[in-house]
Coordinates of C-alpha atoms in Angstrom, one line a residue:
Chain X
M32 CA 3.0 18.6 -6.9
K33 CA -1.2 18.8 -7.4
S34 CA -3.3 17.2 -5.2
I35 CA -4.0 13.8 -5.0
N36 CA -7.8 13.4 -6.1
S37 CA -7.9 9.8 -7.0
V38 CA -6.3 6.8 -5.5
A39 CA -6.5 3.2 -6.2
V40 CA -5.8 0.1 -3.8
V41 CA -4.6 -2.6 -5.1
G42 CA -4.8 -6.4 -3.7
G43 CA -3.9 -9.2 -5.3
T44 CA -1.2 -8.5 -7.7
H45 CA 0.1 -12.4 -6.9
G46 CA -2.4 -14.8 -6.3
N47 CA -0.9 -16.3 -3.8
E48 CA -0.5 -13.4 -1.3
F49 CA -3.3 -13.6 0.9
S50 CA -3.3 -10.5 2.6
G51 CA -4.3 -7.3 -0.2
I52 CA -6.4 -10.3 -0.9
Y53 CA -8.6 -10.8 2.6
L54 CA -8.1 -6.1 3.4
L55 CA -10.1 -5.6 0.0
R56 CA -12.7 -8.4 0.8
K57 CA -12.8 -6.4 4.4
W58 CA -12.8 -2.6 2.6
Q59 CA -15.3 -3.9 0.1
Q60 CA -17.8 -4.6 2.9
D61 CA -16.8 -1.4 4.9
A62 CA -15.7 1.1 3.1
S63 CA -15.0 3.7 5.6
R64 CA -11.7 1.9 6.7
I65 CA -10.0 3.4 3.5
T66 CA -12.1 6.7 2.6
R67 CA -10.4 9.8 3.1
E68 CA -12.4 13.7 3.1
S69 CA -9.5 14.8 0.3
F70 CA -9.8 12.0 -2.6
T71 CA -11.8 9.3 -3.8
T72 CA -10.3 5.9 -3.3
Q73 CA -11.1 2.1 -5.4
T74 CA -9.9 -0.9 -4.7
L75 CA -8.9 -3.7 -7.8
F76 CA -8.2 -6.9 -7.1
A77 CA -5.4 -7.4 -9.8
N78 CA -5.5 -11.1 -10.2
P79 CA -8.3 -13.2 -9.3
K80 CA -7.5 -15.9 -12.1
A81 CA -4.3 -16.7 -10.2
H82 CA -5.9 -16.8 -6.9
E83 CA -8.5 -19.3 -7.8
E84 CA -5.6 -21.5 -8.8
N85 CA -3.6 -20.7 -6.0
K86 CA -0.3 -19.7 -7.8
R87 CA 1.7 -16.0 -8.3
Y88 CA 0.8 -16.3 -11.9
L89 CA -0.6 -18.5 -14.8
D90 CA 1.7 -16.6 -18.1
S91 CA 4.1 -14.4 -16.8
D92 CA 4.5 -12.1 -13.3
L93 CA 2.2 -9.6 -13.2
N94 CA 4.1 -6.9 -11.7
R95 CA 6.8 -6.7 -14.5
Q96 CA 4.6 -6.2 -16.8
F97 CA 3.8 -2.0 -17.2
A98 CA 6.4 -0.7 -19.2
V99 CA 5.2 1.5 -21.4
E100 CA 6.4 -0.4 -24.5
D101 CA 4.9 -3.6 -23.3
L102 CA 1.7 -1.9 -22.4
A103 CA 1.4 -0.5 -26.1
N104 CA 2.2 -4.0 -28.1
P105 CA -0.9 -6.4 -28.6
E106 CA 1.5 -9.2 -29.5
L107 CA 2.0 -9.7 -25.9
A108 CA -1.1 -11.7 -25.2
N109 CA -0.8 -14.1 -22.4
Y110 CA -2.9 -13.7 -19.3
E111 CA -1.0 -10.9 -17.4
Q112 CA 0.4 -9.4 -20.2
S113 CA -3.6 -8.9 -21.5
R114 CA -4.9 -8.5 -17.6
A115 CA -2.2 -5.5 -17.2
K116 CA -3.6 -3.7 -20.3
V117 CA -6.8 -4.0 -18.7
M118 CA -5.2 -2.4 -15.7
N119 CA -4.1 0.4 -17.6
A120 CA -7.4 0.8 -19.2
V121 CA -9.1 0.9 -15.9
L122 CA -6.6 3.0 -13.6
G123 CA -4.1 4.8 -16.2
P124 CA -3.3 4.7 -18.9
K125 CA 0.8 5.3 -18.2
G126 CA 1.5 8.7 -18.6
D127 CA -1.6 10.3 -18.1
A128 CA -3.4 8.4 -15.8
K129 CA -6.5 9.1 -14.3
T130 CA -5.6 7.8 -10.9
D131 CA -3.2 10.2 -9.2
F132 CA -1.9 7.0 -6.4
I133 CA -1.5 3.5 -6.2
I134 CA -1.2 1.4 -3.3
D135 CA 0.1 -1.8 -4.4
L136 CA -0.3 -4.2 -1.6
H137 CA 2.1 -7.8 -1.8
N138 CA 3.5 -10.2 0.8
T139 CA 7.3 -11.6 1.3
T140 CA 7.9 -14.9 2.7
S141 CA 11.2 -12.4 3.8
N142 CA 11.4 -11.6 7.3
M143 CA 11.2 -7.8 6.2
G144 CA 8.4 -7.0 8.9
P145 CA 6.1 -4.2 7.5
T146 CA 8.4 -2.0 4.3
L147 CA 7.0 0.7 2.5
I148 CA 8.9 0.8 -0.4
V149 CA 8.8 4.1 -2.2
L150 CA 9.9 4.3 -5.7
Q151 CA 10.7 8.2 -6.3
S152 CA 12.6 10.3 -3.8
D153 CA 10.1 13.4 -4.3
D154 CA 8.9 15.8 -1.3
F155 CA 5.7 13.7 -1.2
N156 CA 7.4 10.3 -0.7
I157 CA 10.2 11.6 1.3
R158 CA 7.7 13.0 3.3
M159 CA 5.6 9.7 3.0
G160 CA 8.3 7.7 4.5
A161 CA 8.8 9.9 7.5
Y162 CA 5.3 10.4 8.7
V163 CA 4.7 6.2 8.1
K164 CA 7.4 5.5 10.4
A165 CA 6.4 8.5 13.0
Q166 CA 3.1 6.6 13.6
M167 CA 4.7 3.1 13.0
P168 CA 8.0 3.1 14.4
E169 CA 8.8 -1.3 13.1
A170 CA 7.7 0.8 9.8
V171 CA 11.0 0.3 7.3
V172 CA 11.2 2.5 4.0
V173 CA 13.2 1.5 1.1
F174 CA 13.8 3.8 -2.0
E175 CA 14.3 2.3 -5.3
D176 CA 14.8 5.2 -7.2
Q177 CA 17.4 4.2 -9.3
I178 CA 15.6 4.5 -11.9
P179 CA 12.6 6.8 -12.5
L180 CA 9.0 5.8 -12.1
A181 CA 7.8 5.8 -15.8
E182 CA 10.5 3.0 -16.5
H183 CA 9.7 0.9 -13.3
K184 CA 7.5 -2.3 -14.9
F185 CA 5.4 -2.4 -11.8
V186 CA 1.5 -2.2 -11.3
C187 CA 2.1 1.1 -9.5
S188 CA 4.3 2.7 -12.0
I189 CA 0.7 3.2 -13.9
A190 CA 0.2 6.3 -11.8
E191 CA 2.0 9.5 -10.9
Q192 CA 2.8 8.4 -7.9
G193 CA 2.9 4.3 -6.6
V194 CA 4.2 2.6 -3.4
I195 CA 4.3 -1.0 -2.8
V196 CA 3.0 -1.9 0.9
E197 CA 5.6 -5.3 1.5
I198 CA 5.0 -7.7 4.5
G199 CA 6.6 -10.7 5.6
P200 CA 7.3 -13.1 6.9
Q201 CA 4.4 -15.2 5.2
P202 CA 4.4 -18.2 3.3
Q203 CA 2.7 -18.5 0.4
S204 CA -0.8 -19.0 0.5
V205 CA -1.2 -17.9 4.0
I206 CA -2.8 -15.7 6.2
R207 CA -1.0 -14.7 9.7
Q208 CA -2.9 -12.2 11.6
D209 CA 0.3 -10.4 12.7
V210 CA 1.1 -9.3 8.6
L211 CA -2.4 -9.1 7.8
D212 CA -2.7 -6.4 11.0
W213 CA 0.7 -4.6 9.5
M214 CA -0.8 -4.3 6.2
E215 CA -3.8 -2.9 7.1
T216 CA -2.2 -0.4 9.7
M217 CA 0.5 0.5 7.4
T218 CA -1.8 1.4 4.5
G219 CA -4.2 3.4 6.9
H220 CA -1.3 5.5 7.7
I221 CA -0.8 6.3 4.0
L222 CA -4.1 7.4 3.5
D223 CA -4.0 9.4 6.4
Y224 CA -0.6 11.2 5.0
V225 CA -2.3 12.0 1.2
D226 CA -4.8 13.5 3.5
L227 CA -3.1 15.5 5.6
Y228 CA -0.7 16.1 2.4
N229 CA -3.6 17.1 0.4
K230 CA -4.9 19.5 3.1
G231 CA -1.6 20.8 4.0
Q232 CA -2.5 19.9 7.4
L233 CA 1.0 17.3 7.9
P234 CA 2.0 17.0 12.0
E235 CA 5.7 18.3 12.3
L236 CA 8.1 15.6 11.1
P237 CA 11.1 15.2 12.2
P238 CA 14.3 16.0 10.1
T239 CA 16.2 13.3 9.4
Y240 CA 15.4 9.4 9.4
E241 CA 16.7 6.1 8.8
A242 CA 15.7 4.1 5.7
F243 CA 17.5 1.8 3.0
R244 CA 18.4 2.2 -0.9
Y245 CA 18.5 -0.4 -3.5
T246 CA 21.4 -1.3 -4.7
E247 CA 21.6 -5.0 -6.4
T248 CA 20.2 -8.3 -6.5
L249 CA 22.3 -10.9 -5.9
K250 CA 21.9 -14.7 -7.7
L251 CA 22.1 -17.8 -5.5
P252 CA 24.5 -19.9 -6.1
E253 CA 24.9 -22.1 -10.0
N254 CA 27.2 -24.1 -11.5
A255 CA 27.9 -24.0 -15.1
Q256 CA 24.9 -25.5 -16.4
G257 CA 22.8 -23.2 -14.5
E258 CA 21.7 -25.6 -11.7
R259 CA 21.3 -24.7 -8.3
I260 CA 24.5 -25.7 -6.4
G261 CA 23.8 -23.8 -3.0
M262 CA 21.4 -21.6 -0.5
V263 CA 21.4 -18.7 1.6
H264 CA 23.6 -19.3 4.7
K265 CA 21.6 -19.8 7.9
N266 CA 23.4 -16.6 9.5
V267 CA 21.5 -14.7 6.8
Q268 CA 18.4 -16.7 7.0
D269 CA 15.7 -13.9 8.4
N270 CA 17.9 -11.6 8.9
D271 CA 16.7 -8.4 6.6
F272 CA 17.9 -5.2 6.9
R273 CA 21.2 -6.3 9.3
P274 CA 24.2 -5.3 7.9
L275 CA 26.6 -7.7 5.8
H276 CA 30.0 -6.7 5.2
G277 CA 32.8 -8.2 2.8
G278 CA 33.6 -11.6 4.2
D279 CA 30.7 -12.8 6.0
P280 CA 29.6 -15.9 4.5
I281 CA 26.3 -15.9 2.6
F282 CA 25.6 -18.9 0.7
T283 CA 26.3 -22.7 1.6
L284 CA 26.6 -25.4 -1.1
F285 CA 25.0 -28.4 -1.1
D286 CA 28.4 -29.9 -0.2
G287 CA 29.0 -28.2 2.6
S288 CA 31.6 -25.5 1.5
E289 CA 30.7 -21.6 2.3
I290 CA 31.0 -18.4 -0.4
C291 CA 31.0 -15.0 1.6
W292 CA 30.2 -11.9 0.0
D293 CA 32.6 -10.3 -1.9
G294 CA 31.3 -6.5 -1.5
D295 CA 33.4 -3.2 -0.4
Y296 CA 30.2 -1.9 1.3
E297 CA 28.2 -2.2 4.3
A298 CA 25.0 -3.8 2.8
Y299 CA 21.7 -4.6 3.7
P300 CA 20.0 -7.4 3.1
H301 CA 16.2 -7.6 2.0
F302 CA 14.1 -10.1 0.2
I303 CA 16.4 -13.1 1.8
N304 CA 15.6 -16.4 0.3
E305 CA 12.1 -15.0 -1.2
A306 CA 10.2 -17.5 -2.6
A307 CA 8.7 -16.3 -5.4
Y308 CA 12.6 -15.3 -6.4
Y309 CA 13.7 -19.0 -7.0
D310 CA 12.1 -18.6 -10.6
N311 CA 15.2 -16.3 -11.4
N312 CA 17.5 -17.8 -9.2
L313 CA 17.5 -15.0 -7.1
A314 CA 18.6 -14.8 -3.7
M315 CA 18.5 -11.5 -2.3
S316 CA 18.0 -7.9 -2.5
L317 CA 21.4 -5.5 -1.0
A318 CA 20.6 -1.8 0.0
E319 CA 23.0 1.0 1.6
K320 CA 21.3 2.7 4.5
I321 CA 20.7 6.0 3.9
A322 CA 19.7 9.0 6.2
V323 CA 16.3 10.6 4.3
E324 CA 16.7 14.6 4.9
L325 CA 13.6 16.7 4.8
Chain B
M153 CA 10.2 -58.0 15.1
K154 CA 12.2 -59.1 12.8
S155 CA 14.8 -57.2 11.6
I156 CA 14.5 -54.7 9.2
N157 CA 16.7 -55.3 5.8
S158 CA 15.4 -53.1 2.8
V159 CA 15.0 -49.4 3.9
A160 CA 13.4 -46.4 1.3
V161 CA 13.7 -42.8 2.0
V162 CA 11.4 -41.0 0.6
G163 CA 11.9 -37.6 -0.8
G164 CA 9.3 -35.3 -2.9
T165 CA 5.8 -36.7 -2.0
H166 CA 4.7 -33.7 -1.8
G167 CA 6.4 -31.1 -4.8
N168 CA 6.8 -28.0 -3.0
E169 CA 8.8 -29.2 -0.4
F170 CA 12.0 -28.7 -0.8
S171 CA 14.2 -30.4 1.4
G172 CA 14.0 -33.9 1.2
I173 CA 14.5 -33.4 -3.1
Y174 CA 17.4 -31.7 -2.1
L175 CA 18.7 -34.2 0.1
L176 CA 17.6 -37.0 -2.4
R177 CA 20.3 -35.2 -4.7
K178 CA 22.8 -34.9 -2.2
W179 CA 22.5 -38.7 -1.2
Q180 CA 22.5 -40.5 -4.9
Q181 CA 25.8 -38.5 -5.1
D182 CA 27.0 -39.6 -1.8
A183 CA 25.1 -43.0 -0.7
S184 CA 27.6 -43.6 2.2
R185 CA 25.7 -40.5 4.2
I186 CA 22.6 -43.4 3.7
T187 CA 24.4 -46.5 3.9
R188 CA 24.6 -48.7 7.2
E189 CA 25.7 -52.4 7.8
S190 CA 23.1 -54.1 8.6
F191 CA 20.2 -53.1 5.7
T192 CA 20.1 -52.0 2.0
T193 CA 19.1 -48.2 1.6
Q194 CA 17.5 -46.8 -0.7
T195 CA 15.7 -43.7 -2.3
L196 CA 12.6 -42.4 -4.7
F197 CA 11.7 -39.2 -5.8
A198 CA 8.4 -39.7 -4.8
N199 CA 6.6 -36.9 -7.2
P200 CA 9.4 -35.3 -9.9
K201 CA 6.0 -34.3 -12.0
A202 CA 4.2 -31.9 -9.3
H203 CA 7.9 -30.2 -8.2
E204 CA 8.7 -29.7 -12.1
E205 CA 5.4 -27.4 -12.1
N206 CA 6.4 -26.3 -8.7
K207 CA 3.2 -27.4 -6.8
R208 CA 2.4 -30.0 -4.2
Y209 CA 0.2 -32.0 -6.2
L210 CA -1.1 -32.2 -9.6
D211 CA -4.4 -33.5 -9.2
S212 CA -4.3 -35.2 -5.4
D213 CA -2.7 -35.6 -2.6
L214 CA -0.4 -37.8 -3.2
N215 CA 0.1 -38.9 0.5
R216 CA -3.2 -39.4 1.1
Q217 CA -3.8 -42.5 -1.6
F218 CA -2.1 -45.5 0.2
A219 CA -5.7 -47.3 1.0
V220 CA -5.2 -50.9 0.1
E221 CA -9.0 -49.9 -1.3
D222 CA -7.6 -47.4 -3.9
L223 CA -4.3 -48.6 -5.0
A224 CA -6.4 -51.8 -5.5
N225 CA -8.9 -49.8 -8.1
P226 CA -7.8 -49.0 -11.0
E227 CA -10.3 -46.6 -11.8
L228 CA -8.7 -44.2 -9.7
A229 CA -6.5 -43.1 -12.7
N230 CA -5.2 -39.6 -11.7
Y231 CA -1.7 -38.9 -11.7
E232 CA -1.2 -39.1 -8.3
Q233 CA -3.2 -42.1 -8.0
S234 CA -1.4 -43.6 -10.7
R235 CA 2.4 -43.1 -9.1
A236 CA 0.8 -44.2 -5.9
K237 CA 0.3 -47.6 -7.5
V238 CA 3.8 -47.6 -9.0
M239 CA 5.4 -46.7 -5.9
N240 CA 3.5 -49.4 -4.5
A241 CA 4.6 -51.7 -7.4
V242 CA 8.2 -50.7 -6.3
L243 CA 8.3 -50.0 -2.6
G244 CA 5.2 -52.6 -1.6
P245 CA 3.0 -53.9 -2.6
K246 CA 1.2 -53.3 0.9
G247 CA 0.7 -56.0 3.0
D248 CA 3.5 -57.7 1.8
A249 CA 5.7 -55.1 1.3
K250 CA 9.7 -55.9 -0.2
T251 CA 10.3 -52.9 1.6
D252 CA 10.9 -53.1 5.0
F253 CA 10.6 -49.7 6.2
I254 CA 10.3 -46.2 4.9
I255 CA 10.9 -42.7 5.8
D256 CA 9.3 -39.7 4.2
L257 CA 10.6 -36.5 4.1
H258 CA 8.5 -33.7 4.6
N259 CA 8.2 -29.8 5.3
T260 CA 5.6 -27.9 6.8
T261 CA 5.3 -24.1 6.9
S262 CA 4.3 -24.5 10.5
N263 CA 6.5 -23.7 13.5
M264 CA 7.1 -27.7 14.4
G265 CA 10.6 -27.5 14.3
P266 CA 11.9 -31.1 13.8
T267 CA 9.2 -33.7 14.4
L268 CA 9.2 -37.3 13.9
I269 CA 5.9 -38.5 13.4
V270 CA 5.5 -42.3 14.3
L271 CA 2.1 -44.4 13.4
Q272 CA 2.2 -47.3 15.9
S273 CA 2.9 -47.4 19.3
D274 CA 5.1 -50.9 19.0
D275 CA 8.2 -51.1 20.5
F276 CA 10.1 -50.6 17.4
N277 CA 8.6 -47.2 17.3
I278 CA 8.4 -46.4 21.3
R279 CA 12.3 -47.1 21.0
M280 CA 12.9 -44.9 18.5
G281 CA 11.6 -41.9 20.0
A282 CA 13.6 -42.2 22.7
Y283 CA 16.6 -42.8 20.7
V284 CA 16.4 -39.7 18.6
K285 CA 15.3 -37.7 21.3
A286 CA 18.5 -38.6 23.1
Q287 CA 20.6 -37.9 20.2
M288 CA 18.3 -34.7 19.0
P289 CA 16.8 -33.1 22.0
E290 CA 15.0 -30.3 20.1
A291 CA 13.4 -33.2 18.1
V292 CA 9.4 -33.7 19.0
V293 CA 7.8 -36.7 18.8
V294 CA 4.0 -37.1 17.8
F295 CA 2.0 -40.9 17.5
E296 CA -0.3 -40.6 15.3
D297 CA -1.6 -44.1 16.1
Q298 CA -5.3 -43.3 16.2
I299 CA -5.8 -46.5 13.2
P300 CA -3.5 -49.4 12.4
L301 CA -0.6 -48.7 10.4
A302 CA -2.4 -50.6 7.4
E303 CA -5.2 -48.2 7.5
H304 CA -3.5 -45.0 7.4
K305 CA -3.5 -43.8 3.6
F306 CA 0.2 -42.1 3.7
V307 CA 3.0 -43.3 1.9
C308 CA 4.9 -44.5 4.0
S309 CA 2.2 -46.7 5.1
I310 CA 2.9 -49.2 2.5
A311 CA 5.6 -50.9 4.4
E312 CA 5.4 -52.8 7.7
Q313 CA 6.7 -49.9 9.4
G314 CA 7.4 -46.3 8.2
V315 CA 7.9 -42.5 9.5
I316 CA 7.3 -39.2 8.8
V317 CA 9.9 -37.2 9.2
E318 CA 8.4 -33.4 9.6
I319 CA 10.6 -30.5 9.5
G320 CA 9.2 -26.5 9.8
P321 CA 9.1 -23.9 9.6
Q322 CA 9.8 -23.3 6.2
P323 CA 7.5 -21.6 3.2
Q324 CA 6.5 -23.8 0.3
S325 CA 9.0 -23.1 -3.0
V326 CA 11.9 -22.5 -0.7
I327 CA 15.3 -24.0 1.1
R328 CA 16.4 -22.9 4.4
Q329 CA 19.7 -24.3 5.7
D330 CA 18.2 -24.9 9.2
V331 CA 15.4 -27.3 7.8
L332 CA 17.7 -29.0 5.7
D333 CA 20.2 -29.3 8.3
W334 CA 17.4 -30.8 10.5
M335 CA 16.7 -33.3 7.9
E336 CA 19.6 -34.5 7.5
T337 CA 20.5 -35.2 10.9
M338 CA 16.9 -36.4 12.2
T339 CA 17.2 -38.9 9.0
G340 CA 20.9 -39.9 10.1
H341 CA 19.7 -40.9 13.7
I342 CA 16.7 -42.9 12.5
L343 CA 19.0 -45.0 10.0
D344 CA 21.4 -45.3 13.1
Y345 CA 18.8 -46.4 15.4
V346 CA 17.2 -49.0 12.6
D347 CA 21.0 -50.7 11.9
L348 CA 21.2 -50.4 16.6
Y349 CA 18.0 -52.2 16.4
N350 CA 18.9 -55.1 13.9
K351 CA 22.6 -55.7 15.5
G352 CA 20.9 -55.7 19.4
Q353 CA 23.7 -52.8 20.5
L354 CA 21.0 -50.0 21.5
P355 CA 22.6 -47.5 24.1
E356 CA 21.0 -47.8 27.7
L357 CA 17.9 -45.3 26.9
P358 CA 15.7 -43.5 29.4
P359 CA 13.3 -45.3 30.6
T360 CA 10.2 -42.3 29.9
Y361 CA 9.9 -39.6 27.5
E362 CA 7.8 -36.9 26.9
A363 CA 5.7 -37.2 23.6
F364 CA 2.5 -35.9 21.9
R365 CA -0.3 -38.1 20.5
Y366 CA -2.7 -36.9 17.8
T367 CA -6.5 -35.8 19.1
E368 CA -8.1 -34.4 16.3
T369 CA -8.2 -31.5 13.6
L370 CA -9.7 -28.1 13.9
K371 CA -11.5 -26.5 10.7
L372 CA -11.1 -22.1 10.4
P373 CA -13.9 -20.6 10.6
E374 CA -16.6 -20.9 8.1
N375 CA -20.1 -19.3 7.2
A376 CA -23.5 -21.3 6.6
Q377 CA -22.0 -20.7 2.7
G378 CA -18.6 -22.7 3.8
E379 CA -16.6 -19.0 2.9
R380 CA -13.4 -18.5 5.2
I381 CA -14.4 -16.3 7.6
G382 CA -11.5 -16.2 10.2
M383 CA -7.6 -16.9 10.5
V384 CA -5.7 -18.4 13.3
H385 CA -5.1 -16.3 16.3
K386 CA -2.2 -14.5 16.7
N387 CA -1.6 -16.0 20.1
V388 CA -2.1 -19.6 18.7
Q389 CA 0.5 -18.3 15.4
D390 CA 3.9 -19.7 15.7
N391 CA 2.9 -21.8 19.2
D392 CA 3.3 -25.3 17.9
F393 CA 3.4 -27.5 21.0
R394 CA 2.8 -24.7 23.3
P395 CA -0.2 -25.7 25.6
L396 CA -4.1 -24.9 24.7
H397 CA -6.7 -24.3 27.3
G398 CA -10.5 -24.2 26.9
G399 CA -11.2 -20.6 26.4
D400 CA -8.4 -19.4 25.4
P401 CA -8.7 -17.5 22.0
I402 CA -8.1 -19.9 19.1
F403 CA -9.8 -18.2 15.6
T404 CA -9.4 -14.3 14.6
L405 CA -12.4 -13.4 12.0
F406 CA -12.0 -11.2 10.0
D407 CA -14.6 -8.7 11.7
G408 CA -12.3 -8.5 14.5
S409 CA -14.0 -10.9 17.0
E410 CA -12.2 -13.3 18.6
I411 CA -13.4 -17.5 18.9
C412 CA -12.1 -19.2 22.3
W413 CA -11.5 -22.9 22.0
D414 CA -14.4 -25.4 23.3
G415 CA -12.0 -28.3 24.4
D416 CA -12.1 -29.4 28.4
Y417 CA -8.6 -31.1 28.0
E418 CA -4.8 -29.6 27.6
A419 CA -4.2 -29.5 23.7
Y420 CA -1.1 -29.2 22.2
P421 CA -1.7 -27.4 18.7
H422 CA 0.3 -28.1 15.4
F423 CA 0.5 -28.0 11.9
I424 CA -1.3 -24.8 12.8
N425 CA -1.4 -22.6 9.5
E426 CA -0.2 -24.9 7.4
A427 CA -0.5 -24.0 3.9
A428 CA -0.9 -27.0 2.2
Y429 CA -4.4 -27.7 5.1
Y430 CA -6.0 -24.1 2.9
D431 CA -7.6 -26.7 0.4
N432 CA -9.7 -28.6 3.4
N433 CA -9.8 -25.2 5.8
L434 CA -8.4 -26.8 8.0
A435 CA -6.6 -24.6 11.3
M436 CA -4.5 -27.1 12.9
S437 CA -3.8 -30.5 14.5
L438 CA -4.5 -31.2 18.2
A439 CA -2.4 -33.5 20.1
E440 CA -2.2 -34.9 24.1
K441 CA 1.0 -34.4 26.2
I442 CA 2.1 -38.4 26.5
A443 CA 4.8 -40.3 28.6
V444 CA 5.8 -42.5 26.9
E445 CA 7.7 -45.7 28.8
L446 CA 10.0 -48.0 27.3

C-alpha cells in the first residue's frame, strides 16, 4: 500500500452525536493533538445544520449518502444528499480521492464502549486493529468487510481507506466525559498508527487478536401492520459483545411474552437498542467472534 | 383532605420520552391495570404531535406551560401553549379542576432509577412516599415543595394533587424494558395507594423514611459569551443521589481543567447531565437529604 499523505478527521456526521463535534472544536484550537510528522490532517464538521437543530439529520441519514451512483445523481437533492456531494468534492472524489484516509467520529446509545469499525480486512486495517487494541485494551474491533469499501455508503468510504470510531453508551444530545475521553484516546492511537505505518516503525504486534465480524441485522418485533409490538429483552440490553445463543430470550413483547433468538451460531449483539435505528425499526446488529491473524 | 374521585394518568408530555407513551397504549387496551374501585381513571397522551416528530416539543416545553396567568393569556399561542389550554380544559381548569389527582409519566437520561417527585409535603403526599418506598425499596422520593403546587408550571399542577413519575436512565427516543417495568410498577403502587387512602385502609407505614428535598439547579460552565466550555465531571456522571461535598470536582472544562463545587452543605445531585436540560445549559439539580416524619 502507498503511504498515507492526507488524513481527514470528520465529526458531526450525525448532528446529535456530540463527542466528535466537541473534539473538533478542541482540535481546531490546538491542532498539535491531531498533527503527525508523516501526513497532513484536516478536520471537517460534516452536518452543522443538523447540529444546530439538535437532530441526527434534517432530511436523510448523511452517513448513507456516499454510494458512487448517488453522488453522481443530481436529482438526489435534499439537504444531506447535497451536503454529501459537497463533502465528496472536498475530500474525494470517491474512487480518486485527494484524501487517503478518513476517520469518522460517532456516538451510539448502545453500551459498546470504545469501538473501532474497520471496513476492509487488508494488512493496513488488520494491523491497525492490533495496534489500537495493544494501546487500549478496552477497545473492541469490528470488521464490516462484507462488501468492498467502495460499495459502502458511509462518509469514510470516500477515501481509499476509512474507519469509524464508534463510542458509547451516550444518549443523543449529551456529552459524557468518559465517552469523550475514549474517543480522543482512540483517535490519537489511530493517528499514531498511521504515522508509524508510514515510517515503517510499527512496534512488534501480537500474532493474533480477538475481533468481531458483522453478520446480520435484527428488526424489532412488528405486527402485520408494521407496528412495533415489542422491545429488546432486558437480558440483552447493555450486553453488547456478550454471546447470544439460539433459544436465548431476545425480545419482550408489550403483552409480556418473550421471543427467543432462532439463530444457529454464537452471535455477538452490538448497537443493541440504538436510538437512531428505531427509524428503520432495527433492534441490533449481530457479529461472530473471530481470531484475526497478522 | 376530600377523597380522590377522579385520576388522570398522563404520558407523552415530552414526545421523545417513550415509556409513558407505550404504557398508555398498553393500558388503553387493558384498562384493568389502572382501574381501582374507589375512583375513575382516565389516560391522556399529552403531546402526540411532538412524538410524531420524535422530539421533546415543537415550540416550547409543554411541562412549563401551566402557570395560571399563562393559561389565561390567549396571546401565548404556539403549539404547546395551545395544547396546554386544551389539557387545562379537559383535566382542569386549574384552581377548580374536575380531576382530583394527576400522575404525569416522564423519562430522564440521568441515572435516577425509579423516582417519585411530589410537589407538596402534606399528609397525602408524605404517606404516598412512605407507601411507595415500602412496596418498592429501590424507589427514590424527591420533594419539590419549594413553592405551592398552584405556582408550579407542570402538567400535574392542574389538579389539586399531582405527582411526577420520573424514570431513568433512558436515552431519548428509546424503550428500555427495565425502565418500562419500573414505570408500570411505580404507577401501580401509586394507584393502589390512592385507593387505600380513599378507603381508609392504608397499611401500617414506617414512622419515618429517607427522601430528598430540591435545593437548587446548577448550570454548565460558560464563558463570557455564554458558550459552553465544560461538561459534568466523570466522578459525578451517573452518581445521582450520591453525596457531593464542597471541594469535590463537579465539572471538567474542555481544556482539561477541573471545577470544584463551592457549596457548604451535603448535596445530592440528580438529573445529572439530563439531555433535555442542555437547552437551558443546566447541568444538574441538587437536593438535601431529609428524614420525612409521618
